[in-house]
């Protein structure tokens, strides 16, 4: 799904090989003005390579990079109007904070007074007021991250490129800096590509995620699209836990908007919101643990319910987690906010009810 805003950046059929290894196999995407798009995927899937191609630090084997309507594929990094913050920050350790932040402005021959004013403005933006005279080696990791961000923003690039900007920070600081980067990005409306291998970080900071795996885009979409409407099995398992349940479509009732699926444990009726699903299809239901309801076993066969036995249970206050076994299959069920409600013990017989709005993946027939 592409956004309706005009594209600030467009990637057209990007391929990249290192020797005989095809790392990127035809990446096409549009990034809207003011959008924060995350490249996310497992280690080694090509995120940094793709970001470096956008920034001009690596050349694509084929394909084009279009920035604000202009083909920049063959321009060097300093001619691109993009700015990259490297994972290592790449700050100049022998210079002060102010000199680092004002470095690009000096290269552009800005007058000294104007540089000072702009640097002050940028330091305020990243909450480093008063630290301009500090040397880089006397800053914490989080402060260095802020300097790198301020330096990248100094010349108002059209696209900001951030490669794993939070990976050197401890867990608490990661969350603080993530929110700050998002705040600054939204305030300045700067089009941004953020690279991370952390799915949760990607979900929480992005307008949209571009999920890379095996050299291709598995899905581009909002956090809601990725979680609630995954395009395939890889994406379904990419964020959060998922119970997969195989079945076959028995019938599709367009009139009452229902689809019936038979499974080895019984029949389920789902909302028919996916028009690509037809009678006879082999499907995989994507059942999130927190969407399933658990109730006492009563032996009645009711709609979308299966009877099973609690295999294990864990109580963590805000969450009760159960593993329920049916035949050879296990299903993980998360019951949030279990305070005051019925708890189930190991070996207890229970009824598990699947919601009607389960997302369904069509299995490929080869
Ligand atoms: N200059 C290079 N020469 C040869 N192979 C390379 C080069 N740069 C990257 N690769 C290979 O390309 C693949 C993608 O690398 P890349 O650094 O883009 O991955 P990544 O998704 O950023 O991974 P990570 O999450 O670990 O940072 C890897 O298999 C890597 O070994
Ligand atoms: Mg990388």
mmCIF file of C-alpha atoms in Angstrom, residues 204-346:
data_model
loop_
_atom_site.group_PDB
_atom_site.id
_atom_site.type_symbol
_atom_site.label_atom_id
_atom_site.label_comp_id
_atom_site.label_asym_id
_atom_site.label_seq_id
_atom_site.Cartn_x
_atom_site.Cartn_y
_atom_site.Cartn_z
ATOM 1 C CA UNK A 204 6.785 1.794 17.549
ATOM 2 C CA UNK A 205 8.623 4.476 15.573
ATOM 3 C CA UNK A 206 7.362 4.094 12.003
ATOM 4 C CA UNK A 207 4.641 5.421 9.775
ATOM 5 C CA UNK A 208 5.350 2.379 7.643
ATOM 6 C CA UNK A 209 7.735 -0.576 7.722
ATOM 7 C CA UNK A 210 9.535 -2.073 4.749
ATOM 8 C CA UNK A 211 10.307 -5.646 5.740
ATOM 9 C CA UNK A 212 13.245 -7.190 3.882
ATOM 10 C CA UNK A 213 14.049 -10.878 3.774
ATOM 11 C CA UNK A 214 15.907 -12.992 1.237
ATOM 12 C CA UNK A 215 16.602 -9.972 -0.937
ATOM 13 C CA UNK A 216 12.991 -8.991 -1.530
ATOM 14 C CA UNK A 217 10.380 -6.817 0.155
ATOM 15 C CA UNK A 218 8.104 -9.157 2.072
ATOM 16 C CA UNK A 219 5.635 -6.365 2.869
ATOM 17 C CA UNK A 220 5.452 -2.596 3.067
ATOM 18 C CA UNK A 221 2.789 -1.298 5.403
ATOM 19 C CA UNK A 222 1.790 0.484 8.556
ATOM 20 C CA UNK A 223 2.409 -1.218 11.909
ATOM 21 C CA UNK A 224 -1.287 -2.185 11.894
ATOM 22 C CA UNK A 225 -1.012 -3.744 8.407
ATOM 23 C CA UNK A 226 2.050 -5.735 9.435
ATOM 24 C CA UNK A 227 0.489 -7.094 12.619
ATOM 25 C CA UNK A 228 -3.141 -7.484 11.646
ATOM 26 C CA UNK A 229 -2.905 -8.147 7.922
ATOM 27 C CA UNK A 230 0.441 -9.898 7.367
ATOM 28 C CA UNK A 231 1.145 -10.689 3.725
ATOM 29 C CA UNK A 232 2.693 -14.094 4.350
ATOM 30 C CA UNK A 233 3.893 -16.578 6.946
ATOM 31 C CA UNK A 234 7.227 -14.818 7.419
ATOM 32 C CA UNK A 235 5.546 -11.499 8.252
ATOM 33 C CA UNK A 236 2.954 -13.190 10.483
ATOM 34 C CA UNK A 237 5.745 -14.660 12.584
ATOM 35 C CA UNK A 238 7.887 -11.534 12.413
ATOM 36 C CA UNK A 239 6.206 -9.497 15.138
ATOM 37 C CA UNK A 240 4.819 -11.193 18.215
ATOM 38 C CA UNK A 241 3.838 -14.813 18.651
ATOM 39 C CA UNK A 242 1.383 -16.467 16.318
ATOM 40 C CA UNK A 243 -0.544 -19.744 16.363
ATOM 41 C CA UNK A 244 -0.953 -21.105 12.871
ATOM 42 C CA UNK A 245 -3.883 -23.372 12.173
ATOM 43 C CA UNK A 246 -4.303 -25.110 8.850
ATOM 44 C CA UNK A 247 -7.645 -25.530 7.211
ATOM 45 C CA UNK A 248 -9.606 -25.677 3.998
ATOM 46 C CA UNK A 249 -12.297 -23.249 2.913
ATOM 47 C CA UNK A 250 -15.628 -25.117 2.898
ATOM 48 C CA UNK A 251 -17.794 -22.319 1.722
ATOM 49 C CA UNK A 252 -17.921 -18.593 1.228
ATOM 50 C CA UNK A 253 -21.195 -16.787 1.814
ATOM 51 C CA UNK A 254 -21.020 -13.364 0.263
ATOM 52 C CA UNK A 255 -24.533 -12.489 1.407
ATOM 53 C CA UNK A 256 -23.796 -12.877 5.110
ATOM 54 C CA UNK A 257 -20.093 -12.099 4.707
ATOM 55 C CA UNK A 258 -18.944 -15.328 6.291
ATOM 56 C CA UNK A 259 -16.356 -17.886 5.361
ATOM 57 C CA UNK A 260 -16.376 -21.413 6.813
ATOM 58 C CA UNK A 261 -13.103 -23.232 7.250
ATOM 59 C CA UNK A 262 -12.749 -26.845 8.257
ATOM 60 C CA UNK A 263 -9.811 -27.790 10.446
ATOM 61 C CA UNK A 264 -8.765 -31.042 12.062
ATOM 62 C CA UNK A 265 -10.364 -29.803 15.294
ATOM 63 C CA UNK A 266 -13.684 -28.676 13.876
ATOM 64 C CA UNK A 267 -15.239 -25.988 11.750
ATOM 65 C CA UNK A 268 -14.779 -22.243 12.230
ATOM 66 C CA UNK A 269 -16.787 -19.361 10.840
ATOM 67 C CA UNK A 270 -14.856 -16.168 10.077
ATOM 68 C CA UNK A 271 -15.717 -12.733 8.745
ATOM 69 C CA UNK A 272 -15.239 -12.711 5.016
ATOM 70 C CA UNK A 273 -13.057 -9.623 4.686
ATOM 71 C CA UNK A 274 -10.430 -11.071 2.377
ATOM 72 C CA UNK A 275 -11.743 -11.168 -1.145
ATOM 73 C CA UNK A 276 -8.869 -13.361 -2.361
ATOM 74 C CA UNK A 277 -10.158 -16.342 -0.377
ATOM 75 C CA UNK A 278 -12.334 -18.823 -2.280
ATOM 76 C CA UNK A 279 -13.978 -22.177 -1.701
ATOM 77 C CA UNK A 280 -11.502 -25.065 -1.800
ATOM 78 C CA UNK A 281 -8.453 -22.954 -0.870
ATOM 79 C CA UNK A 282 -5.963 -24.396 1.561
ATOM 80 C CA UNK A 283 -5.374 -21.727 4.156
ATOM 81 C CA UNK A 284 -3.388 -20.940 7.250
ATOM 82 C CA UNK A 285 -5.181 -19.029 9.989
ATOM 83 C CA UNK A 286 -3.053 -16.462 11.816
ATOM 84 C CA UNK A 287 -4.294 -16.673 15.393
ATOM 85 C CA UNK A 288 -2.781 -14.184 17.822
ATOM 86 C CA UNK A 289 -2.533 -15.462 21.419
ATOM 87 C CA UNK A 290 -4.313 -12.412 22.871
ATOM 88 C CA UNK A 291 -7.358 -12.750 20.595
ATOM 89 C CA UNK A 292 -8.368 -16.206 21.792
ATOM 90 C CA UNK A 293 -10.882 -16.617 24.641
ATOM 91 C CA UNK A 294 -10.567 -19.306 27.267
ATOM 92 C CA UNK A 295 -13.561 -20.593 29.201
ATOM 93 C CA UNK A 296 -14.388 -23.610 31.378
ATOM 94 C CA UNK A 297 -14.901 -26.883 29.523
ATOM 95 C CA UNK A 298 -18.588 -27.668 29.164
ATOM 96 C CA UNK A 299 -18.600 -30.339 26.490
ATOM 97 C CA UNK A 300 -20.896 -28.297 24.238
ATOM 98 C CA UNK A 301 -19.921 -27.892 20.643
ATOM 99 C CA UNK A 302 -20.329 -24.172 20.067
ATOM 100 C CA UNK A 303 -19.312 -21.933 17.207
ATOM 101 C CA UNK A 304 -15.518 -21.536 16.736
ATOM 102 C CA UNK A 305 -14.765 -23.431 19.921
ATOM 103 C CA UNK A 306 -12.480 -26.386 20.503
ATOM 104 C CA UNK A 307 -11.961 -28.383 23.634
ATOM 105 C CA UNK A 308 -8.442 -28.911 24.895
ATOM 106 C CA UNK A 309 -6.310 -29.450 27.965
ATOM 107 C CA UNK A 310 -4.068 -26.916 29.688
ATOM 108 C CA UNK A 311 -0.508 -28.069 29.150
ATOM 109 C CA UNK A 312 1.162 -25.266 31.090
ATOM 110 C CA UNK A 313 0.250 -21.969 32.672
ATOM 111 C CA UNK A 314 2.191 -18.928 33.786
ATOM 112 C CA UNK A 315 0.830 -16.007 35.790
ATOM 113 C CA UNK A 316 2.680 -12.682 35.522
ATOM 114 C CA UNK A 317 0.171 -10.312 37.094
ATOM 115 C CA UNK A 318 -0.809 -8.316 34.029
ATOM 116 C CA UNK A 319 -0.856 -11.465 31.905
ATOM 117 C CA UNK A 320 -1.820 -15.096 32.313
ATOM 118 C CA UNK A 321 -0.229 -17.277 29.649
ATOM 119 C CA UNK A 322 -1.539 -20.712 28.830
ATOM 120 C CA UNK A 323 -0.498 -23.467 26.486
ATOM 121 C CA UNK A 324 -3.484 -25.590 25.550
ATOM 122 C CA UNK A 325 -3.140 -28.905 23.788
ATOM 123 C CA UNK A 326 -5.610 -30.336 21.278
ATOM 124 C CA UNK A 327 -4.540 -33.668 19.871
ATOM 125 C CA UNK A 328 -0.945 -33.168 18.771
ATOM 126 C CA UNK A 329 -1.286 -29.412 18.446
ATOM 127 C CA UNK A 330 -0.529 -26.730 21.007
ATOM 128 C CA UNK A 331 -1.941 -23.240 21.107
ATOM 129 C CA UNK A 332 -0.551 -20.341 23.137
ATOM 130 C CA UNK A 333 -3.193 -18.116 24.712
ATOM 131 C CA UNK A 334 -2.501 -14.812 26.437
ATOM 132 C CA UNK A 335 -5.091 -13.489 28.799
ATOM 133 C CA UNK A 336 -4.270 -9.863 29.586
ATOM 134 C CA UNK A 337 -5.574 -8.229 32.746
ATOM 135 C CA UNK A 338 -6.510 -11.541 34.388
ATOM 136 C CA UNK A 339 -7.088 -9.915 37.777
ATOM 137 C CA UNK A 340 -10.192 -11.325 39.421
ATOM 138 C CA UNK A 341 -11.100 -13.621 36.524
ATOM 139 C CA UNK A 342 -11.125 -17.413 36.385
ATOM 140 C CA UNK A 343 -7.676 -19.034 36.296
ATOM 141 C CA UNK A 344 -6.988 -22.446 34.804
ATOM 142 C CA UNK A 345 -4.571 -25.021 36.160
ATOM 143 C CA UNK A 346 -2.352 -27.583 34.477
#
